PDB file of C-alpha atoms in Angstrom:
ATOM      1  CA  UNK A  69      94.551  90.223 127.579  1.00  0.00           C
ATOM      2  CA  UNK A  70      95.656  88.822 131.085  1.00  0.00           C
ATOM      3  CA  UNK A  71      94.284  85.864 132.591  1.00  0.00           C
ATOM      4  CA  UNK A  72      95.588  84.546 136.402  1.00  0.00           C
ATOM      5  CA  UNK A  73      99.125  83.748 136.939  1.00  0.00           C
ATOM      6  CA  UNK A  74      98.259  79.656 136.465  1.00  0.00           C
ATOM      7  CA  UNK A  75      97.559  79.998 132.808  1.00  0.00           C
ATOM      8  CA  UNK A  76     100.156  82.724 132.129  1.00  0.00           C
ATOM      9  CA  UNK A  77     102.886  80.435 131.109  1.00  0.00           C
ATOM     10  CA  UNK A  78     100.589  78.291 129.036  1.00  0.00           C
ATOM     11  CA  UNK A  79      99.216  81.738 127.123  1.00  0.00           C
ATOM     12  CA  UNK A  80     102.417  82.981 126.676  1.00  0.00           C
ATOM     13  CA  UNK A  81     103.705  79.777 124.771  1.00  0.00           C
ATOM     14  CA  UNK A  82     100.493  79.628 122.698  1.00  0.00           C
ATOM     15  CA  UNK A  83     100.702  83.409 122.086  1.00  0.00           C
ATOM     16  CA  UNK A  84     104.474  83.120 120.697  1.00  0.00           C
ATOM     17  CA  UNK A  85     103.904  79.842 118.723  1.00  0.00           C
ATOM     18  CA  UNK A  86     100.563  81.533 117.161  1.00  0.00           C
ATOM     19  CA  UNK A  87     102.662  84.879 116.471  1.00  0.00           C
ATOM     20  CA  UNK A  88     105.950  82.577 114.755  1.00  0.00           C
ATOM     21  CA  UNK A  89     103.964  80.731 112.893  1.00  0.00           C
ATOM     22  CA  UNK A  90     101.962  83.643 111.583  1.00  0.00           C
ATOM     23  CA  UNK A  91     105.064  85.121 110.634  1.00  0.00           C
ATOM     24  CA  UNK A  92     106.724  82.462 108.982  1.00  0.00           C
ATOM     25  CA  UNK A  93     103.620  81.879 107.192  1.00  0.00           C
ATOM     26  CA  UNK A  94     103.371  85.723 105.981  1.00  0.00           C
ATOM     27  CA  UNK A  95     106.766  85.314 105.039  1.00  0.00           C
ATOM     28  CA  UNK A  96     106.270  82.442 102.893  1.00  0.00           C
ATOM     29  CA  UNK A  97     103.404  84.050 100.946  1.00  0.00           C
ATOM     30  CA  UNK A  98     105.299  87.262 100.797  1.00  0.00           C
ATOM     31  CA  UNK A  99     108.477  85.271  99.083  1.00  0.00           C
ATOM     32  CA  UNK A 100     106.686  83.509  96.548  1.00  0.00           C
ATOM     33  CA  UNK A 101     105.043  86.949  95.613  1.00  0.00           C
ATOM     34  CA  UNK A 102     108.228  88.289  95.171  1.00  0.00           C
ATOM     35  CA  UNK A 103     109.653  85.935  93.764  1.00  0.00           C
ATOM     36  CA  UNK A 104     107.257  85.946  90.959  1.00  0.00           C
ATOM     37  CA  UNK A 105     107.187  89.501  90.367  1.00  0.00           C
ATOM     38  CA  UNK A 106     111.070  89.368  90.137  1.00  0.00           C
ATOM     39  CA  UNK A 107     111.258  86.326  88.120  1.00  0.00           C
ATOM     40  CA  UNK A 108     108.715  88.204  85.437  1.00  0.00           C
ATOM     41  CA  UNK A 109     110.696  89.756  82.521  1.00  0.00           C
ATOM     42  CA  UNK A 110     109.045  92.994  83.503  1.00  0.00           C
ATOM     43  CA  UNK A 111     106.038  94.785  85.287  1.00  0.00           C
ATOM     44  CA  UNK A 112     103.403  96.798  83.757  1.00  0.00           C
ATOM     45  CA  UNK A 113     100.217  98.143  85.467  1.00  0.00           C
ATOM     46  CA  UNK A 114      97.647 100.461  86.077  1.00  0.00           C
ATOM     47  CA  UNK A 115      96.576 101.816  89.191  1.00  0.00           C
ATOM     48  CA  UNK A 116      94.866 104.411  91.368  1.00  0.00           C
ATOM     49  CA  UNK A 117      96.173 106.210  93.885  1.00  0.00           C
ATOM     50  CA  UNK A 118      93.555 107.820  97.141  1.00  0.00           C
ATOM     51  CA  UNK A 119      95.283 110.351  99.642  1.00  0.00           C
ATOM     52  CA  UNK A 120      93.265 113.165 101.990  1.00  0.00           C
ATOM     53  CA  UNK A 121      90.165 112.522  99.613  1.00  0.00           C
ATOM     54  CA  UNK A 122      92.063 113.313  96.161  1.00  0.00           C
ATOM     55  CA  UNK A 123      92.741 110.044  93.207  1.00  0.00           C
ATOM     56  CA  UNK A 124      95.423 109.937  90.738  1.00  0.00           C
ATOM     57  CA  UNK A 125      95.208 107.086  87.875  1.00  0.00           C
ATOM     58  CA  UNK A 126      98.649 106.726  86.485  1.00  0.00           C
ATOM     59  CA  UNK A 127     100.833 103.582  84.710  1.00  0.00           C
ATOM     60  CA  UNK A 128     103.566 102.100  85.979  1.00  0.00           C
ATOM     61  CA  UNK A 129     106.324  99.815  84.134  1.00  0.00           C
ATOM     62  CA  UNK A 130     109.412  98.272  85.533  1.00  0.00           C
ATOM     63  CA  UNK A 131     112.030  96.073  84.374  1.00  0.00           C
ATOM     64  CA  UNK A 132     114.588  94.910  87.535  1.00  0.00           C
ATOM     65  CA  UNK A 133     114.961  98.085  89.725  1.00  0.00           C
ATOM     66  CA  UNK A 134     114.372 100.223  86.559  1.00  0.00           C
ATOM     67  CA  UNK A 135     110.743 102.185  86.260  1.00  0.00           C
ATOM     68  CA  UNK A 136     108.879 104.879  84.824  1.00  0.00           C
ATOM     69  CA  UNK A 137     105.528 106.498  86.350  1.00  0.00           C
ATOM     70  CA  UNK A 138     103.193 108.340  84.464  1.00  0.00           C
ATOM     71  CA  UNK A 139     100.108 110.389  85.856  1.00  0.00           C
ATOM     72  CA  UNK A 140      98.251 113.266  84.412  1.00  0.00           C
ATOM     73  CA  UNK A 141     100.672 115.565  86.901  1.00  0.00           C
ATOM     74  CA  UNK A 142     103.954 114.139  86.394  1.00  0.00           C
ATOM     75  CA  UNK A 143     105.993 111.535  85.135  1.00  0.00           C
ATOM     76  CA  UNK A 144     109.166 109.733  86.947  1.00  0.00           C
ATOM     77  CA  UNK A 145     111.645 107.893  84.993  1.00  0.00           C
ATOM     78  CA  UNK A 146     114.915 105.863  87.372  1.00  0.00           C
ATOM     79  CA  UNK A 147     117.407 103.911  85.111  1.00  0.00           C
ATOM     80  CA  UNK A 148     119.015 102.588  88.611  1.00  0.00           C
ATOM     81  CA  UNK A 149     120.707 105.484  89.535  1.00  0.00           C
ATOM     82  CA  UNK A 150     119.158 108.628  88.513  1.00  0.00           C
ATOM     83  CA  UNK A 151     115.736 109.922  88.590  1.00  0.00           C
ATOM     84  CA  UNK A 152     113.751 112.209  86.549  1.00  0.00           C
ATOM     85  CA  UNK A 153     110.596 114.134  87.474  1.00  0.00           C
ATOM     86  CA  UNK A 154     108.611 116.114  84.860  1.00  0.00           C
ATOM     87  CA  UNK A 155     105.954 118.577  86.702  1.00  0.00           C
ATOM     88  CA  UNK A 156     103.216 119.887  83.832  1.00  0.00           C
ATOM     89  CA  UNK A 157     102.275 122.667  85.323  1.00  0.00           C
ATOM     90  CA  UNK A 158     105.667 124.310  86.408  1.00  0.00           C
ATOM     91  CA  UNK A 159     107.602 122.669  83.034  1.00  0.00           C
ATOM     92  CA  UNK A 160     110.583 122.134  85.050  1.00  0.00           C
ATOM     93  CA  UNK A 161     111.836 118.355  85.325  1.00  0.00           C
ATOM     94  CA  UNK A 162     113.918 117.825  88.380  1.00  0.00           C
ATOM     95  CA  UNK A 163     117.291 115.283  88.306  1.00  0.00           C
ATOM     96  CA  UNK A 164     118.357 113.635  91.272  1.00  0.00           C
ATOM     97  CA  UNK A 165     120.499 110.221  92.382  1.00  0.00           C
ATOM     98  CA  UNK A 166     117.942 109.502  95.158  1.00  0.00           C
ATOM     99  CA  UNK A 167     118.405 107.417  97.974  1.00  0.00           C
ATOM    100  CA  UNK A 168     116.486 104.162  98.795  1.00  0.00           C
ATOM    101  CA  UNK A 169     113.714 105.691 100.676  1.00  0.00           C
ATOM    102  CA  UNK A 170     113.214 108.351  97.873  1.00  0.00           C
ATOM    103  CA  UNK A 171     112.717 105.425  95.555  1.00  0.00           C
ATOM    104  CA  UNK A 172     110.437 103.840  97.656  1.00  0.00           C
ATOM    105  CA  UNK A 173     108.254 107.018  97.984  1.00  0.00           C
ATOM    106  CA  UNK A 174     107.599 106.719  94.120  1.00  0.00           C
ATOM    107  CA  UNK A 175     107.926 102.746  93.475  1.00  0.00           C
ATOM    108  CA  UNK A 176     105.856 100.813  96.003  1.00  0.00           C
ATOM    109  CA  UNK A 177     107.134  97.483  94.503  1.00  0.00           C
ATOM    110  CA  UNK A 178     110.508  98.318  96.344  1.00  0.00           C
ATOM    111  CA  UNK A 179     108.963  97.821  99.665  1.00  0.00           C
ATOM    112  CA  UNK A 180     108.589  93.755  98.795  1.00  0.00           C
ATOM    113  CA  UNK A 181     111.975  93.564  97.535  1.00  0.00           C
ATOM    114  CA  UNK A 182     113.379  94.940 100.632  1.00  0.00           C
ATOM    115  CA  UNK A 183     111.252  93.254 103.020  1.00  0.00           C
ATOM    116  CA  UNK A 184     113.453  90.653 104.564  1.00  0.00           C
ATOM    117  CA  UNK A 185     116.225  92.773 105.588  1.00  0.00           C
ATOM    118  CA  UNK A 186     114.308  96.198 106.735  1.00  0.00           C
ATOM    119  CA  UNK A 187     110.777  94.905 107.622  1.00  0.00           C
ATOM    120  CA  UNK A 188     109.195  92.958 110.654  1.00  0.00           C
ATOM    121  CA  UNK A 189     106.600  90.861 108.771  1.00  0.00           C
ATOM    122  CA  UNK A 190     103.211  89.623 109.593  1.00  0.00           C
ATOM    123  CA  UNK A 191      99.390  89.082 108.561  1.00  0.00           C
ATOM    124  CA  UNK A 192      96.853  91.837 109.686  1.00  0.00           C
ATOM    125  CA  UNK A 193      94.340  91.553 111.920  1.00  0.00           C
ATOM    126  CA  UNK A 194      91.981  91.988 109.638  1.00  0.00           C
ATOM    127  CA  UNK A 195      90.407  89.839 107.195  1.00  0.00           C
ATOM    128  CA  UNK A 196      89.983  89.345 103.313  1.00  0.00           C
ATOM    129  CA  UNK A 197      88.479  86.042 101.783  1.00  0.00           C
ATOM    130  CA  UNK A 198      90.313  86.833  98.390  1.00  0.00           C
ATOM    131  CA  UNK A 199      93.645  88.317  99.456  1.00  0.00           C
ATOM    132  CA  UNK A 200      96.686  87.812 102.148  1.00  0.00           C
ATOM    133  CA  UNK A 201      96.730  91.237 103.803  1.00  0.00           C
ATOM    134  CA  UNK A 202     100.552  90.835 104.437  1.00  0.00           C
ATOM    135  CA  UNK A 203     101.848  94.068 106.917  1.00  0.00           C
ATOM    136  CA  UNK A 204     105.430  95.204 107.036  1.00  0.00           C
ATOM    137  CA  UNK A 205     107.242  97.397 109.647  1.00  0.00           C
ATOM    138  CA  UNK A 206     110.140  98.811 109.681  1.00  0.00           C
ATOM    139  CA  UNK A 207     112.626  97.783 111.956  1.00  0.00           C
ATOM    140  CA  UNK A 208     114.161 101.196 111.799  1.00  0.00           C
ATOM    141  CA  UNK A 209     111.793 103.371 114.112  1.00  0.00           C
ATOM    142  CA  UNK A 210     113.404 106.319 111.747  1.00  0.00           C
ATOM    143  CA  UNK A 211     111.950 105.522 108.721  1.00  0.00           C
ATOM    144  CA  UNK A 212     109.636 107.663 107.956  1.00  0.00           C
ATOM    145  CA  UNK A 213     107.306 104.764 106.898  1.00  0.00           C
ATOM    146  CA  UNK A 214     105.476 103.067 110.070  1.00  0.00           C
ATOM    147  CA  UNK A 215     103.615 100.334 108.163  1.00  0.00           C
ATOM    148  CA  UNK A 216     102.708  99.293 104.892  1.00  0.00           C
ATOM    149  CA  UNK A 217     100.002  96.838 104.253  1.00  0.00           C
ATOM    150  CA  UNK A 218     100.296  94.441 100.812  1.00  0.00           C
ATOM    151  CA  UNK A 219      97.229  92.592  99.494  1.00  0.00           C
ATOM    152  CA  UNK A 220      98.210  89.871  97.587  1.00  0.00           C
ATOM    153  CA  UNK A 221      95.301  88.043  96.135  1.00  0.00           C
ATOM    154  CA  UNK A 222      95.449  84.134  97.080  1.00  0.00           C
ATOM    155  CA  UNK A 223      94.935  82.815  93.522  1.00  0.00           C
ATOM    156  CA  UNK A 224      97.493  84.855  91.713  1.00  0.00           C
ATOM    157  CA  UNK A 225      99.855  86.187  94.938  1.00  0.00           C
ATOM    158  CA  UNK A 226     100.282  89.256  92.765  1.00  0.00           C
ATOM    159  CA  UNK A 227      99.715  92.651  94.935  1.00  0.00           C
ATOM    160  CA  UNK A 228      96.527  94.103  93.861  1.00  0.00           C
ATOM    161  CA  UNK A 229      96.675  96.912  97.113  1.00  0.00           C
ATOM    162  CA  UNK A 230      99.484  98.943  99.155  1.00  0.00           C
ATOM    163  CA  UNK A 231      98.064 100.761 101.964  1.00  0.00           C
ATOM    164  CA  UNK A 232     101.065 103.142 103.045  1.00  0.00           C
ATOM    165  CA  UNK A 233     100.833 104.778 106.825  1.00  0.00           C
ATOM    166  CA  UNK A 234     103.695 107.336 107.655  1.00  0.00           C
ATOM    167  CA  UNK A 235     104.758 108.341 111.241  1.00  0.00           C
ATOM    168  CA  UNK A 236     102.030 111.323 111.210  1.00  0.00           C
ATOM    169  CA  UNK A 237      99.525 108.984 110.648  1.00  0.00           C
ATOM    170  CA  UNK A 238      98.926 110.153 106.963  1.00  0.00           C
ATOM    171  CA  UNK A 239      97.442 106.866 104.709  1.00  0.00           C
ATOM    172  CA  UNK A 240      98.210 106.566 101.180  1.00  0.00           C
ATOM    173  CA  UNK A 241      96.003 103.853  99.177  1.00  0.00           C
ATOM    174  CA  UNK A 242      97.471 102.314  96.223  1.00  0.00           C
ATOM    175  CA  UNK A 243      95.176 100.207  93.814  1.00  0.00           C
ATOM    176  CA  UNK A 244      96.590  97.906  91.365  1.00  0.00           C
ATOM    177  CA  UNK A 245      93.583  98.036  88.831  1.00  0.00           C
ATOM    178  CA  UNK A 246      95.781  96.145  86.174  1.00  0.00           C
ATOM    179  CA  UNK A 247      98.736  94.212  86.003  1.00  0.00           C
ATOM    180  CA  UNK A 248     101.256  92.098  83.351  1.00  0.00           C
ATOM    181  CA  UNK A 249     104.303  90.312  84.073  1.00  0.00           C
ATOM    182  CA  UNK A 250     104.799  89.558  80.141  1.00  0.00           C
ATOM    183  CA  UNK A 251     105.230  92.282  78.119  1.00  0.00           C
ATOM    184  CA  UNK A 252     109.194  93.122  77.356  1.00  0.00           C
ATOM    185  CA  UNK A 253     110.140  97.238  78.020  1.00  0.00           C
ATOM    186  CA  UNK A 254     113.032  98.679  76.052  1.00  0.00           C
ATOM    187  CA  UNK A 255     115.777  99.642  78.465  1.00  0.00           C
ATOM    188  CA  UNK A 256     115.369 103.212  76.437  1.00  0.00           C
ATOM    189  CA  UNK A 257     111.907 103.704  78.251  1.00  0.00           C
ATOM    190  CA  UNK A 258     113.679 104.202  81.520  1.00  0.00           C
ATOM    191  CA  UNK A 259     115.695 107.630  81.069  1.00  0.00           C
ATOM    192  CA  UNK A 260     113.989 110.721  80.530  1.00  0.00           C
ATOM    193  CA  UNK A 261     114.257 112.185  76.974  1.00  0.00           C
ATOM    194  CA  UNK A 262     114.986 115.611  77.810  1.00  0.00           C
ATOM    195  CA  UNK A 263     115.989 116.455  74.465  1.00  0.00           C
ATOM    196  CA  UNK A 264     112.575 116.316  73.041  1.00  0.00           C
ATOM    197  CA  UNK A 265     111.105 118.185  75.913  1.00  0.00           C
ATOM    198  CA  UNK A 266     112.085 121.809  74.886  1.00  0.00           C
ATOM    199  CA  UNK A 267     109.627 123.731  76.550  1.00  0.00           C
ATOM    200  CA  UNK A 268     110.556 122.420  80.009  1.00  0.00           C
ATOM    201  CA  UNK A 269     113.386 123.213  82.245  1.00  0.00           C
ATOM    202  CA  UNK A 270     115.874 120.699  83.652  1.00  0.00           C
ATOM    203  CA  UNK A 271     117.397 121.261  87.228  1.00  0.00           C
ATOM    204  CA  UNK A 272     120.338 118.854  87.952  1.00  0.00           C
ATOM    205  CA  UNK A 273     120.360 118.537  92.048  1.00  0.00           C
ATOM    206  CA  UNK A 274     122.862 115.369  91.887  1.00  0.00           C
TER     207      UNK A 274
END
């Protein structure tokens, strides 16, 4: 929007103030949401992923940085250092020591955990009466992710949806259909039980 020169100074002041307050409010909302999740004994949820017309249901369990992700086509275990991914079609288990970027591709909650250092934060231009729509834009333009929109329930501040757009404008939407912060997860569930999957081949890429 452009106005005549006589209004330019006041317009810039209003815009800067508005952006600053919006960003501060978005940071405050996300701060509270992250504190609530990080303060929980664990995170256990059910989700649905939509991408290019395809849908996939699954479950996600985590304690701290450790997690296990289970879908009908694959299962991923992460113990904070190593990541195992099993493929039911190829009958292979891939073992890697992932980068943080690779962890984020599997665990959407990781975007919330590192948002202050790595992302610019603000509210979406879209409006939702029941959710705060917080947008994360990477500070590093080489990041494979272009933007992430997190929908946080206004009453509980818990995430209900993640919309992830990559640099090629491919969009993946993750709906959180059920979420619990009370169930305690045993540490053993975050490591792949390779010895019990005898019909799978382990491919160690570390």
